[in-house]
Coordinates of C-alpha atoms in Angstrom, one line a residue:
M18 CA -2.8 -80.1 83.7
L19 CA -2.5 -77.8 86.6
T20 CA -1.4 -74.5 86.1
E21 CA -2.3 -71.8 88.7
L22 CA -3.5 -72.5 92.2
Q23 CA -4.5 -70.1 94.5
I24 CA -5.9 -70.4 98.6
E25 CA -7.6 -67.6 100.8
N26 CA -7.9 -68.2 104.4
F27 CA -8.3 -72.2 103.6
A28 CA -7.5 -73.6 107.4
I29 CA -3.8 -71.8 108.4
I30 CA -3.6 -70.8 105.1
Q31 CA -4.1 -66.9 105.1
K32 CA -3.0 -66.5 101.2
L33 CA -1.4 -68.4 99.3
H34 CA -0.7 -68.8 95.3
L35 CA 1.4 -71.7 93.2
D36 CA 2.6 -71.6 89.8
F37 CA 3.1 -75.5 88.7
L38 CA 5.0 -76.8 85.3
P39 CA 4.9 -80.3 83.9
G40 CA 6.8 -82.3 85.1
L41 CA 7.5 -84.0 88.5
V42 CA 6.5 -81.6 91.2
I43 CA 7.7 -82.1 94.8
F44 CA 6.0 -81.0 98.1
T45 CA 7.8 -81.6 101.2
G46 CA 8.3 -79.9 105.0
E47 CA 7.7 -80.9 108.4
T48 CA 4.4 -82.9 109.5
G49 CA 1.8 -81.0 110.2
A50 CA 3.3 -77.8 107.8
G51 CA -0.1 -77.9 105.6
K52 CA 0.8 -79.5 102.8
S53 CA -2.4 -82.0 102.9
I54 CA -4.0 -78.6 104.0
I55 CA -3.1 -77.8 99.9
M56 CA -4.6 -81.5 99.6
D57 CA -7.6 -80.6 100.7
A58 CA -8.3 -76.9 99.0
L59 CA -7.3 -78.9 95.8
E60 CA -9.7 -81.8 96.6
A61 CA -12.5 -78.8 97.0
V62 CA -12.3 -76.9 93.9
L63 CA -13.0 -80.1 92.2
G64 CA -15.9 -80.9 93.5
G65 CA -15.2 -82.4 97.7
R66 CA -16.9 -81.5 100.4
A67 CA -16.2 -78.6 101.5
E68 CA -17.0 -77.7 105.3
T69 CA -17.2 -74.0 107.4
T70 CA -14.9 -75.4 109.5
A71 CA -11.9 -74.7 106.7
I72 CA -13.1 -71.3 106.7
R73 CA -9.6 -69.4 108.8
T74 CA -10.7 -68.1 112.0
G75 CA -11.6 -64.4 111.6
A76 CA -12.4 -64.5 108.1
E77 CA -16.4 -64.5 106.5
R78 CA -15.1 -66.9 103.4
A79 CA -12.8 -69.0 101.9
Q80 CA -11.5 -69.1 98.6
V81 CA -9.7 -71.7 95.8
E82 CA -9.0 -71.1 92.4
A83 CA -7.5 -73.3 90.1
T84 CA -6.3 -73.3 86.1
F85 CA -6.1 -76.3 84.0
R86 CA -4.5 -76.2 80.4
L87 CA -7.0 -79.3 78.6
D88 CA -4.8 -81.3 77.1
S89 CA -5.6 -82.8 73.4
A90 CA -7.2 -86.4 76.4
V91 CA -9.8 -85.0 78.2
R92 CA -10.6 -82.0 76.0
E93 CA -13.2 -83.6 73.8
P94 CA -15.4 -84.7 77.1
I95 CA -14.5 -81.6 79.1
H96 CA -16.2 -79.3 76.1
A97 CA -19.4 -81.8 75.7
L98 CA -19.6 -80.5 80.1
L99 CA -19.3 -77.6 79.8
K100 CA -20.8 -76.4 76.4
A101 CA -23.7 -78.1 77.8
E102 CA -24.3 -76.0 80.0
D103 CA -22.8 -72.5 78.4
L104 CA -19.8 -72.6 80.3
L105 CA -16.9 -73.0 77.2
D106 CA -14.5 -69.9 77.1
D107 CA -11.2 -70.5 76.3
P108 CA -11.4 -74.0 74.1
D109 CA -7.6 -74.4 75.7
Y110 CA -7.6 -73.8 80.0
I111 CA -10.5 -74.4 82.3
V112 CA -11.1 -72.0 85.9
M113 CA -12.4 -74.5 88.8
G114 CA -13.4 -72.3 92.1
R115 CA -14.4 -72.9 95.2
E116 CA -16.1 -70.7 97.9
I117 CA -17.2 -71.8 101.2
R118 CA -19.2 -69.0 103.1
R119 CA -19.4 -68.6 107.2
E120 CA -23.2 -69.1 106.7
G121 CA -23.2 -72.5 105.4
R122 CA -23.8 -71.8 102.0
N123 CA -20.8 -73.5 99.7
I124 CA -20.9 -72.1 95.9
A125 CA -18.9 -73.8 92.7
R126 CA -17.5 -71.8 89.5
I127 CA -16.6 -73.6 86.5
N128 CA -15.0 -70.4 84.2
G129 CA -17.3 -67.9 86.8
R130 CA -20.5 -69.2 86.0
T131 CA -22.1 -70.5 89.2
V132 CA -22.3 -74.5 89.4
T133 CA -24.1 -77.3 90.9
A134 CA -21.2 -78.9 93.3
A135 CA -22.2 -82.6 90.4
L136 CA -20.8 -80.6 88.1
Q137 CA -17.8 -79.1 88.7
R138 CA -16.8 -83.3 90.7
S139 CA -17.6 -84.8 86.9
V140 CA -15.4 -81.8 85.6
G141 CA -13.0 -82.3 88.0
E142 CA -12.7 -86.4 87.8
Y143 CA -10.9 -85.3 84.4
L144 CA -8.5 -83.5 85.5
I145 CA -6.8 -85.1 88.6
D146 CA -6.5 -87.7 90.1
I147 CA -5.6 -87.5 93.6
H148 CA -3.8 -90.8 95.5
G149 CA -3.9 -90.8 99.3
Q150 CA -6.9 -91.7 101.0
S151 CA -9.1 -94.6 99.5
E152 CA -12.5 -92.7 98.9
H153 CA -9.9 -90.7 96.4
L154 CA -8.3 -92.7 94.7
S155 CA -11.0 -93.2 90.9
L156 CA -8.9 -96.9 89.9
L157 CA -10.9 -98.1 93.4
H158 CA -14.4 -97.2 90.9
V159 CA -14.7 -100.8 89.6
R160 CA -16.9 -98.7 86.5
N161 CA -12.9 -97.3 85.8
H162 CA -11.2 -100.9 85.6
L163 CA -12.8 -102.2 82.1
H164 CA -12.0 -98.8 80.5
L165 CA -8.6 -99.5 81.7
L166 CA -8.0 -102.5 81.0
D167 CA -9.5 -101.3 77.6
G168 CA -7.1 -98.7 77.2
F169 CA -4.2 -101.6 77.2
A170 CA -5.3 -103.7 75.1
D171 CA -6.1 -100.5 72.4
I172 CA -8.9 -101.8 71.2
G173 CA -10.8 -98.6 70.8
E174 CA -11.0 -99.5 67.1
L175 CA -13.0 -102.8 68.5
L176 CA -15.4 -101.0 70.5
A177 CA -16.2 -98.6 67.9
Q178 CA -17.5 -101.3 65.6
Y179 CA -19.2 -103.2 68.1
Q180 CA -21.3 -99.4 70.0
V181 CA -21.9 -98.9 66.4
I182 CA -24.2 -102.2 66.0
Y183 CA -25.1 -101.9 69.7
R184 CA -26.8 -98.5 68.8
Q185 CA -28.9 -100.4 65.8
L186 CA -29.6 -102.5 68.4
V187 CA -31.2 -100.4 70.7
E188 CA -33.5 -98.0 68.2
V189 CA -34.6 -101.7 66.7
R190 CA -35.5 -103.1 70.3
A191 CA -37.1 -99.5 71.4
E192 CA -39.7 -100.1 68.0
L193 CA -40.3 -103.7 69.0
Q194 CA -41.1 -102.8 72.4
H195 CA -43.6 -99.6 71.0
L196 CA -45.2 -102.1 68.3
R197 CA -45.8 -105.1 70.9
T198 CA -47.1 -102.6 73.7
L199 CA -49.4 -101.6 70.4
E200 CA -50.2 -104.8 69.1
Q201 CA -51.3 -106.5 72.7
D202 CA -53.9 -103.9 73.1
A203 CA -54.1 -103.9 69.3
A204 CA -58.4 -105.2 68.3
R205 CA -60.1 -102.3 71.4
R206 CA -57.3 -99.6 69.9
M207 CA -58.2 -100.2 66.6
D208 CA -62.2 -99.6 67.6
M209 CA -61.0 -96.8 69.8
L210 CA -59.3 -95.3 66.9
T211 CA -62.2 -95.9 64.6
Y212 CA -65.3 -94.7 66.0
Q213 CA -62.6 -91.8 67.3
I214 CA -61.7 -90.6 63.2
Q215 CA -65.4 -91.6 62.0
E216 CA -67.1 -89.0 65.0
I217 CA -65.2 -86.6 63.8
D218 CA -65.5 -86.9 60.1
A219 CA -69.1 -87.5 60.0
A220 CA -69.1 -83.6 62.1
Q221 CA -67.3 -81.8 58.5
L222 CA -64.8 -79.9 60.4
Q223 CA -64.5 -76.1 58.9
T224 CA -62.0 -74.5 60.6
D225 CA -63.5 -70.9 60.9
E226 CA -67.0 -72.5 60.9
E227 CA -67.5 -71.8 65.0
S228 CA -66.9 -67.8 65.0
N229 CA -70.2 -67.9 62.5
L230 CA -72.5 -70.6 63.9
R231 CA -72.1 -68.2 67.0
Q232 CA -73.2 -64.7 64.8
D233 CA -75.9 -66.8 63.9
R234 CA -77.1 -68.1 67.3
T235 CA -77.2 -64.2 68.6
R236 CA -79.0 -62.9 64.9
L237 CA -81.6 -65.8 65.6
A238 CA -82.2 -65.9 68.9
N239 CA -82.5 -62.0 69.0
A240 CA -84.6 -61.7 65.9
E241 CA -87.9 -59.9 68.1
S242 CA -85.0 -56.7 68.9
L243 CA -83.5 -57.2 65.5
A244 CA -87.1 -56.2 63.9
K245 CA -87.8 -54.1 65.6
H246 CA -84.7 -51.2 65.9
A247 CA -84.4 -51.9 62.1
Q248 CA -88.2 -51.0 61.4
Q249 CA -88.0 -47.6 63.9
A250 CA -84.7 -47.2 61.9
L251 CA -86.6 -46.5 58.8
I252 CA -89.6 -45.0 60.8
V253 CA -86.8 -42.1 61.4
L254 CA -85.5 -42.3 57.4
E255 CA -88.2 -42.5 55.5
E256 CA -91.3 -41.9 57.0
G257 CA -91.0 -39.0 59.5
S258 CA -94.0 -38.1 61.7
P259 CA -97.3 -36.3 60.8
E260 CA -95.9 -32.7 62.0
V261 CA -92.0 -34.0 60.2
G262 CA -91.3 -35.9 57.6
G263 CA -88.6 -38.0 57.1
V264 CA -85.1 -38.1 57.0
N265 CA -85.1 -38.2 53.8
D266 CA -87.4 -36.3 52.7
L267 CA -86.0 -33.1 55.2
L268 CA -82.4 -33.3 53.4
G269 CA -84.4 -34.1 49.8
E270 CA -85.3 -30.7 50.8
A271 CA -82.1 -29.1 52.5
L272 CA -80.7 -30.5 48.9
D273 CA -83.5 -28.4 46.5
A274 CA -82.7 -25.1 48.5
L275 CA -78.9 -25.7 48.3
R276 CA -79.2 -25.9 44.8
N277 CA -81.0 -23.3 44.0
L278 CA -78.6 -21.1 45.8
A279 CA -76.0 -21.9 44.6
R280 CA -77.7 -21.2 41.0
I281 CA -77.4 -17.5 42.5
D282 CA -73.7 -17.8 43.9
T283 CA -72.1 -20.0 42.0
S284 CA -69.3 -19.8 45.7
T285 CA -71.6 -22.1 47.6
E286 CA -71.3 -25.0 44.9
P287 CA -69.0 -27.2 46.9
L288 CA -71.6 -27.0 49.9
Y289 CA -74.2 -28.4 47.6
E290 CA -71.9 -31.2 46.8
R291 CA -70.9 -32.3 49.9
L292 CA -74.9 -32.3 51.3
S293 CA -75.7 -34.7 47.1
S294 CA -72.9 -36.9 48.4
S295 CA -75.2 -37.3 52.0
V296 CA -77.3 -37.9 50.5
T297 CA -76.4 -40.5 47.9
A298 CA -75.0 -42.4 51.2
L299 CA -77.9 -41.5 53.4
Q300 CA -79.9 -43.0 50.3
D301 CA -77.8 -46.3 50.4
L302 CA -78.0 -47.0 53.9
T303 CA -81.7 -46.8 54.5
L304 CA -82.0 -49.5 51.3
E305 CA -79.4 -51.8 52.9
V306 CA -81.7 -50.9 56.6
R307 CA -84.6 -52.6 54.0
N308 CA -82.9 -54.9 53.0
Y309 CA -81.2 -55.9 56.7
A310 CA -85.0 -55.9 57.9
E311 CA -87.2 -57.9 55.3
N312 CA -83.7 -60.5 55.8
I313 CA -84.8 -61.2 59.6
E314 CA -85.3 -64.4 60.0
F315 CA -88.0 -65.4 62.8
N316 CA -87.3 -69.5 63.0
P317 CA -87.1 -71.3 66.1
R318 CA -85.9 -74.4 64.1
L319 CA -83.7 -73.1 63.2
L320 CA -82.3 -71.8 66.0
D321 CA -81.4 -75.3 67.2
Q322 CA -80.6 -76.3 64.8
V323 CA -77.6 -74.2 65.3
E324 CA -77.4 -74.8 69.0
E325 CA -76.9 -78.4 68.5
R326 CA -74.0 -78.0 66.2
I327 CA -72.2 -75.8 68.6
D328 CA -73.0 -78.6 71.2
L329 CA -71.5 -81.0 68.7
I330 CA -68.3 -79.1 68.6
N331 CA -68.0 -77.7 71.8
N332 CA -68.3 -81.7 73.1
L333 CA -65.3 -82.8 70.3
K334 CA -63.3 -79.9 72.0
R335 CA -64.0 -81.4 75.5
K336 CA -62.7 -85.2 73.8
Y337 CA -60.3 -84.0 71.1
G338 CA -58.6 -80.7 71.1
E339 CA -59.5 -76.6 72.8
T340 CA -60.1 -75.8 69.1
I341 CA -61.6 -77.3 65.3
D342 CA -57.9 -76.7 63.8
A343 CA -57.0 -79.3 67.1
I344 CA -59.8 -81.6 66.4
I345 CA -58.9 -82.2 62.7
A346 CA -55.0 -82.7 63.9
Y347 CA -56.0 -85.5 66.4
A348 CA -57.7 -87.4 63.5
Q349 CA -54.6 -87.1 61.2
K350 CA -52.7 -88.3 64.1
A351 CA -55.4 -91.3 65.0
R352 CA -55.4 -92.2 61.0
A353 CA -51.8 -92.6 61.4
E354 CA -51.5 -94.7 64.6
L355 CA -54.4 -96.5 63.7
E356 CA -52.2 -97.5 59.8
S357 CA -49.3 -98.6 62.2
I358 CA -51.2 -100.7 63.4
T359 CA -52.8 -102.8 60.9
H360 CA -49.2 -102.9 60.1
A361 CA -47.8 -104.2 62.3
E362 CA -47.4 -107.5 62.5
E363 CA -45.4 -107.0 59.1
R364 CA -43.3 -104.5 60.8
I365 CA -42.8 -106.7 64.2
S366 CA -41.8 -109.5 61.9
E367 CA -39.0 -107.5 59.7
L368 CA -38.0 -106.3 62.9
E369 CA -36.7 -109.6 64.9
E370 CA -35.6 -110.7 61.6
R371 CA -33.2 -107.2 62.6
Q372 CA -32.6 -107.9 65.9
V373 CA -31.9 -111.7 65.9
S374 CA -29.1 -110.8 62.7
L375 CA -27.9 -107.6 64.7
M376 CA -27.9 -109.9 68.3
T377 CA -25.6 -112.2 66.1
A378 CA -23.3 -109.1 64.7
L379 CA -22.6 -107.9 67.8
S380 CA -22.1 -111.5 69.8
G381 CA -19.3 -111.8 67.4
Y382 CA -18.0 -108.3 67.8
G383 CA -18.1 -108.2 71.8
Q384 CA -16.4 -112.4 71.6
A385 CA -13.7 -110.8 70.5
L386 CA -13.3 -108.0 72.8
S387 CA -13.3 -110.5 75.4
Q388 CA -11.2 -112.5 74.2
R389 CA -9.3 -109.3 73.4
R390 CA -9.4 -108.3 77.1
S391 CA -8.7 -111.9 78.9
E392 CA -4.7 -111.5 76.9
S393 CA -4.8 -108.5 77.3
A394 CA -5.6 -108.8 81.2
G395 CA -3.0 -111.4 82.1
E396 CA 0.0 -109.0 79.9
L397 CA -1.5 -106.4 82.6
S398 CA -1.3 -108.2 86.1
R399 CA 2.5 -109.3 85.3
G400 CA 3.5 -105.9 84.3
I401 CA 1.8 -104.4 87.4
E402 CA 3.3 -107.1 89.9
V403 CA 7.5 -106.5 88.5
E404 CA 5.8 -103.0 89.7
L405 CA 5.1 -104.0 92.7
Q406 CA 8.5 -105.6 93.5
D407 CA 10.6 -102.9 92.8
L408 CA 7.8 -101.5 95.5
Q409 CA 9.1 -103.6 97.7
M410 CA 5.3 -105.3 98.2
E411 CA 7.2 -108.5 96.5
R412 CA 4.7 -111.0 97.8
A413 CA 1.8 -108.7 96.6
R414 CA -0.1 -110.1 93.8
F415 CA -2.4 -108.9 91.3
Q416 CA -5.7 -110.0 88.9
I417 CA -7.6 -109.0 86.7
E418 CA -11.1 -110.9 87.5
I419 CA -12.8 -110.9 84.0
T420 CA -16.7 -112.1 83.6
Q421 CA -20.0 -112.7 82.2
R422 CA -23.8 -112.5 83.8
P423 CA -26.0 -114.9 82.5
D424 CA -29.2 -113.8 81.3
E425 CA -31.8 -115.3 78.9
N426 CA -32.6 -112.4 77.4
G427 CA -28.6 -111.9 76.3
L428 CA -26.4 -112.4 73.4
P429 CA -25.8 -115.4 72.6
L430 CA -22.3 -117.4 73.1
Q431 CA -20.2 -120.0 70.5
D432 CA -21.6 -122.4 73.4
G433 CA -24.7 -121.4 73.3
Q434 CA -24.9 -120.0 76.7
R435 CA -26.7 -116.1 77.0
V436 CA -25.3 -113.3 78.7
A437 CA -25.9 -110.1 79.6
F438 CA -24.3 -107.1 77.4
D439 CA -24.3 -103.0 77.2
A440 CA -22.3 -100.9 75.4
N441 CA -19.1 -102.1 76.9
G442 CA -20.0 -105.6 75.3
I443 CA -20.2 -108.8 77.9
D444 CA -17.2 -108.8 80.7
R445 CA -17.6 -106.8 83.7
V446 CA -14.3 -106.0 84.9
E447 CA -12.8 -105.8 88.6
F448 CA -9.1 -105.5 89.9
L449 CA -7.9 -107.4 92.7
V450 CA -5.1 -107.7 94.8
E451 CA -3.3 -109.7 97.3
T452 CA -1.3 -107.9 99.0
N453 CA 0.4 -110.6 101.9
P454 CA 0.0 -114.3 100.5
G455 CA -2.5 -116.5 102.1
E456 CA -5.3 -114.0 102.1
G457 CA -6.7 -113.6 98.9
F458 CA -7.9 -111.7 96.7
K459 CA -8.7 -108.4 97.4
P460 CA -11.3 -105.7 95.9
L461 CA -9.0 -102.8 96.0
V462 CA -10.7 -100.8 97.8
K463 CA -10.6 -103.4 100.5
I464 CA -6.4 -101.8 100.9
A465 CA -6.0 -100.7 104.2
S466 CA -2.8 -99.3 104.4
G467 CA -2.4 -96.0 102.6
G468 CA 1.3 -96.6 101.8
E469 CA 0.1 -99.7 99.9
T470 CA -2.3 -98.7 98.3
S471 CA -0.5 -95.2 97.3
R472 CA 1.8 -97.7 96.4
L473 CA -0.2 -100.4 93.9
M474 CA -2.0 -96.8 92.5
L475 CA 1.9 -95.5 91.4
A476 CA 2.3 -99.1 90.2
L477 CA -1.1 -98.6 88.1
K478 CA 0.1 -95.7 86.5
N479 CA 3.1 -96.8 85.7
V480 CA 2.3 -99.6 83.6
L481 CA -1.1 -97.7 82.7
A482 CA 0.4 -94.0 81.9
N483 CA -0.5 -94.8 78.1
A484 CA -4.4 -96.0 78.8
D485 CA -4.6 -93.7 81.7
K486 CA -5.2 -90.7 80.1
I487 CA -6.0 -88.1 83.6
P488 CA -3.3 -85.7 83.0
T489 CA -2.6 -84.6 86.8
L490 CA -2.4 -87.3 89.6
V491 CA -1.3 -86.6 92.7
F492 CA -0.1 -88.3 94.8
D493 CA 0.7 -88.5 99.3
E494 CA 1.3 -90.7 101.8
I495 CA 2.8 -92.6 98.8
D496 CA 6.3 -93.3 101.0
Q497 CA 4.4 -94.4 104.1
G498 CA 6.4 -97.6 105.7
I499 CA 9.4 -97.1 103.0
G500 CA 13.3 -96.3 103.3
G501 CA 15.5 -94.6 101.3
R502 CA 16.5 -97.5 98.8
V503 CA 12.4 -97.7 97.7
G504 CA 12.6 -94.4 97.9
M505 CA 15.0 -93.8 94.5
V506 CA 12.9 -96.2 92.9
V507 CA 9.2 -95.0 93.7
G508 CA 11.0 -91.5 92.7
E509 CA 12.0 -92.9 89.3
K510 CA 8.9 -94.6 88.7
L511 CA 7.5 -90.6 89.7
W512 CA 9.3 -89.4 87.3
N513 CA 9.1 -91.7 84.4
L514 CA 5.2 -91.4 84.9
S515 CA 5.7 -87.7 84.8
H516 CA 6.6 -88.0 81.1
Q517 CA 3.3 -88.7 79.7
H518 CA 1.4 -86.8 83.1
Q519 CA 2.0 -84.3 84.8
V520 CA 2.7 -85.9 89.2
M521 CA 2.4 -84.0 92.6
C522 CA 4.3 -85.9 95.6
I523 CA 4.0 -85.1 99.4
T524 CA 7.2 -86.9 100.2
H525 CA 9.5 -86.6 103.1
L526 CA 11.8 -88.7 101.6
P527 CA 15.1 -86.5 100.3
Q528 CA 15.6 -89.6 97.9
L529 CA 12.1 -89.3 96.3
A530 CA 11.9 -85.6 96.4
A531 CA 15.6 -85.5 94.4
Y532 CA 13.6 -87.0 91.3
G533 CA 11.3 -83.2 91.3
E534 CA 11.3 -80.8 88.6
Q535 CA 10.0 -78.7 90.5
H536 CA 10.4 -78.5 94.7
Y537 CA 7.9 -76.8 97.3
R538 CA 9.1 -76.6 100.6
V539 CA 5.7 -75.8 102.5
V540 CA 6.4 -74.5 106.4
K541 CA 4.2 -72.8 108.9
A542 CA 5.4 -69.0 109.6
L543 CA 4.0 -66.6 112.8
Q544 CA 3.1 -63.0 111.8
D545 CA 1.1 -60.8 114.0
G546 CA 0.8 -63.3 116.6
R547 CA -0.5 -65.7 114.1
T548 CA -0.1 -69.1 112.3
H549 CA -0.3 -69.5 108.1
V550 CA 1.4 -71.4 105.4
E551 CA 4.1 -70.3 103.6
V552 CA 5.5 -72.3 100.3
Q553 CA 8.5 -71.6 99.2
P554 CA 10.1 -72.6 95.3
L555 CA 13.8 -74.3 96.0
A556 CA 16.5 -75.1 93.7
D557 CA 20.1 -75.2 93.7
Q558 CA 22.0 -74.8 97.4
K559 CA 18.0 -74.3 99.2
R560 CA 17.0 -77.3 97.6
L561 CA 20.4 -78.9 98.8
A562 CA 20.4 -77.5 102.1
E563 CA 16.7 -79.1 101.9
L564 CA 17.3 -82.6 101.0
A565 CA 20.0 -82.3 103.9
Q566 CA 17.8 -81.1 106.6
M567 CA 15.2 -83.6 105.5
L568 CA 18.1 -86.9 106.3
G569 CA 18.5 -85.0 109.5
P570 CA 20.0 -81.9 111.3
I571 CA 21.8 -80.0 108.5
S572 CA 25.8 -80.5 108.7
E573 CA 28.5 -81.5 106.6
G574 CA 27.9 -85.0 106.2
T575 CA 24.0 -84.9 105.5
L576 CA 24.7 -82.0 102.9
Q577 CA 27.0 -84.1 101.7
S578 CA 24.5 -87.2 101.6
A579 CA 22.3 -84.8 100.3
E580 CA 24.7 -83.8 97.5
E581 CA 25.5 -87.4 96.4
I582 CA 21.6 -88.6 95.8
L583 CA 21.0 -85.4 93.3
K584 CA 24.4 -86.7 91.6
I585 CA 22.6 -90.6 91.3
V586 CA 19.6 -88.7 90.4
H587 CA 21.0 -86.4 87.6
H588 CA 23.0 -89.4 86.5
Q589 CA 19.7 -92.2 86.1
K590 CA 17.9 -89.5 84.1
T591 CA 20.3 -88.6 82.0
G592 CA 21.2 -92.4 81.8
K593 CA 17.3 -92.4 81.1
V594 CA 16.9 -89.7 78.1
E595 CA 20.2 -90.7 76.4
D596 CA 18.8 -94.9 75.9
K597 CA 15.5 -93.1 74.8
S598 CA 17.3 -90.9 72.0
K599 CA 19.3 -94.3 70.8

């Protein structure tokens, strides 16, 4: 339910903060006082249209923020939406915000974080239903009618059983579609997969061979240069020049000198040992260089073979993957697909049998759902017509149209027909109404009168009170074209509805307003030469005066009439409470 609403610089509202309680909340005030502006602000914060024209003159931005306490009926779907976007903070509350900037930007927020207007609308649809102008009515969306009828019929458990089988059928059909697609091109695909597997297998690839091949190619391609440099190193190390011996010989002479030195001065023994180690290391190095030089291979044929192997790997990489590991993985995947195609016919046969079994079971549940809906549709229609009679629409008739669409691939019915189906069954449900005899039944959206629309919505909401999970309902224009006597009836129905929902109502009828458990008066005020909206909470004598003024100029007579209305309402409320306690 809505617990708090803050509005700033929206139209002629400078700054407004409202706190709301459960039950029936009434807004009254003269025409043009700003009641509808509050509703416009509420629609904006729920993701509705927000134009820059809504910004108060002289301000750079308008802001609206609404806080909701999440009822158990809507907590789960709202939590799902918020968790998907990492927006869930307090599991029991949600804060919706809207900022309209002069330069044209609109910023939607949920729990202080910027979101898309689409997400804000999706969340808002679970929180408030505004009944006034037709485009704002959730009940005018045909997609909601089936769910409302199901809620009234209390078929949640049966629908859940249907949906379990439906999901299984969807999975079976998806696999069948995949296998049949493979089967249609199976021969060509099998040939291709077999060729690819054989081509990769024939290469006998090793994970690390590519780097080794590149090293081999480098050595083979540069054998002459490698031999030249190795031989040059050996000459310096072993042979030297005619004037100077090789490095090994020279170091040997130096080693003999240090040995003799150490015999005389033992403190130089470390120098001898260090040079001795170096000479040994140099001799080992010389041996390795000689072995390297002897193993340098001048083999053009082997170089060609290495080049061919590298070309083969590059060709496979172009076809199957950027690395040898990727090529090997491709072959494994191809084997699995080939195995799948090889056994596809057998699997298709199994799935087709499974599909028939699921379709038969689903048809049974679908027809049971349809029967329950048909049985409940008449009861729901009669209940709504009774409500409409109470609301001075005695000639109005209500009808629920349940149809099925033929589909040769649909569920088989007992009469042999096949009909389309989805996750909710085989039925298409639409609410129809005839407000005047002879006009014929029409979709709800075709109702022209705002007052008739609001009263019809009230009738629907009363009958569907338990099925409708939206926690807050707002009614505007509901008293259009009705008098005080019917106003009492409407007020009582709104009050009854407020036992399952928080209900807000804008009204000009004191007989309706008297049922409110929280009453706000909306007035225009002038401050520093500028008009702004004030909203005053009313209770006791102030509320009595407001009801009297709604009847006419305040006088002893209107005050007495207002007091009498309050007494009647109090008697009806307490009587209802006593009846419920018995």
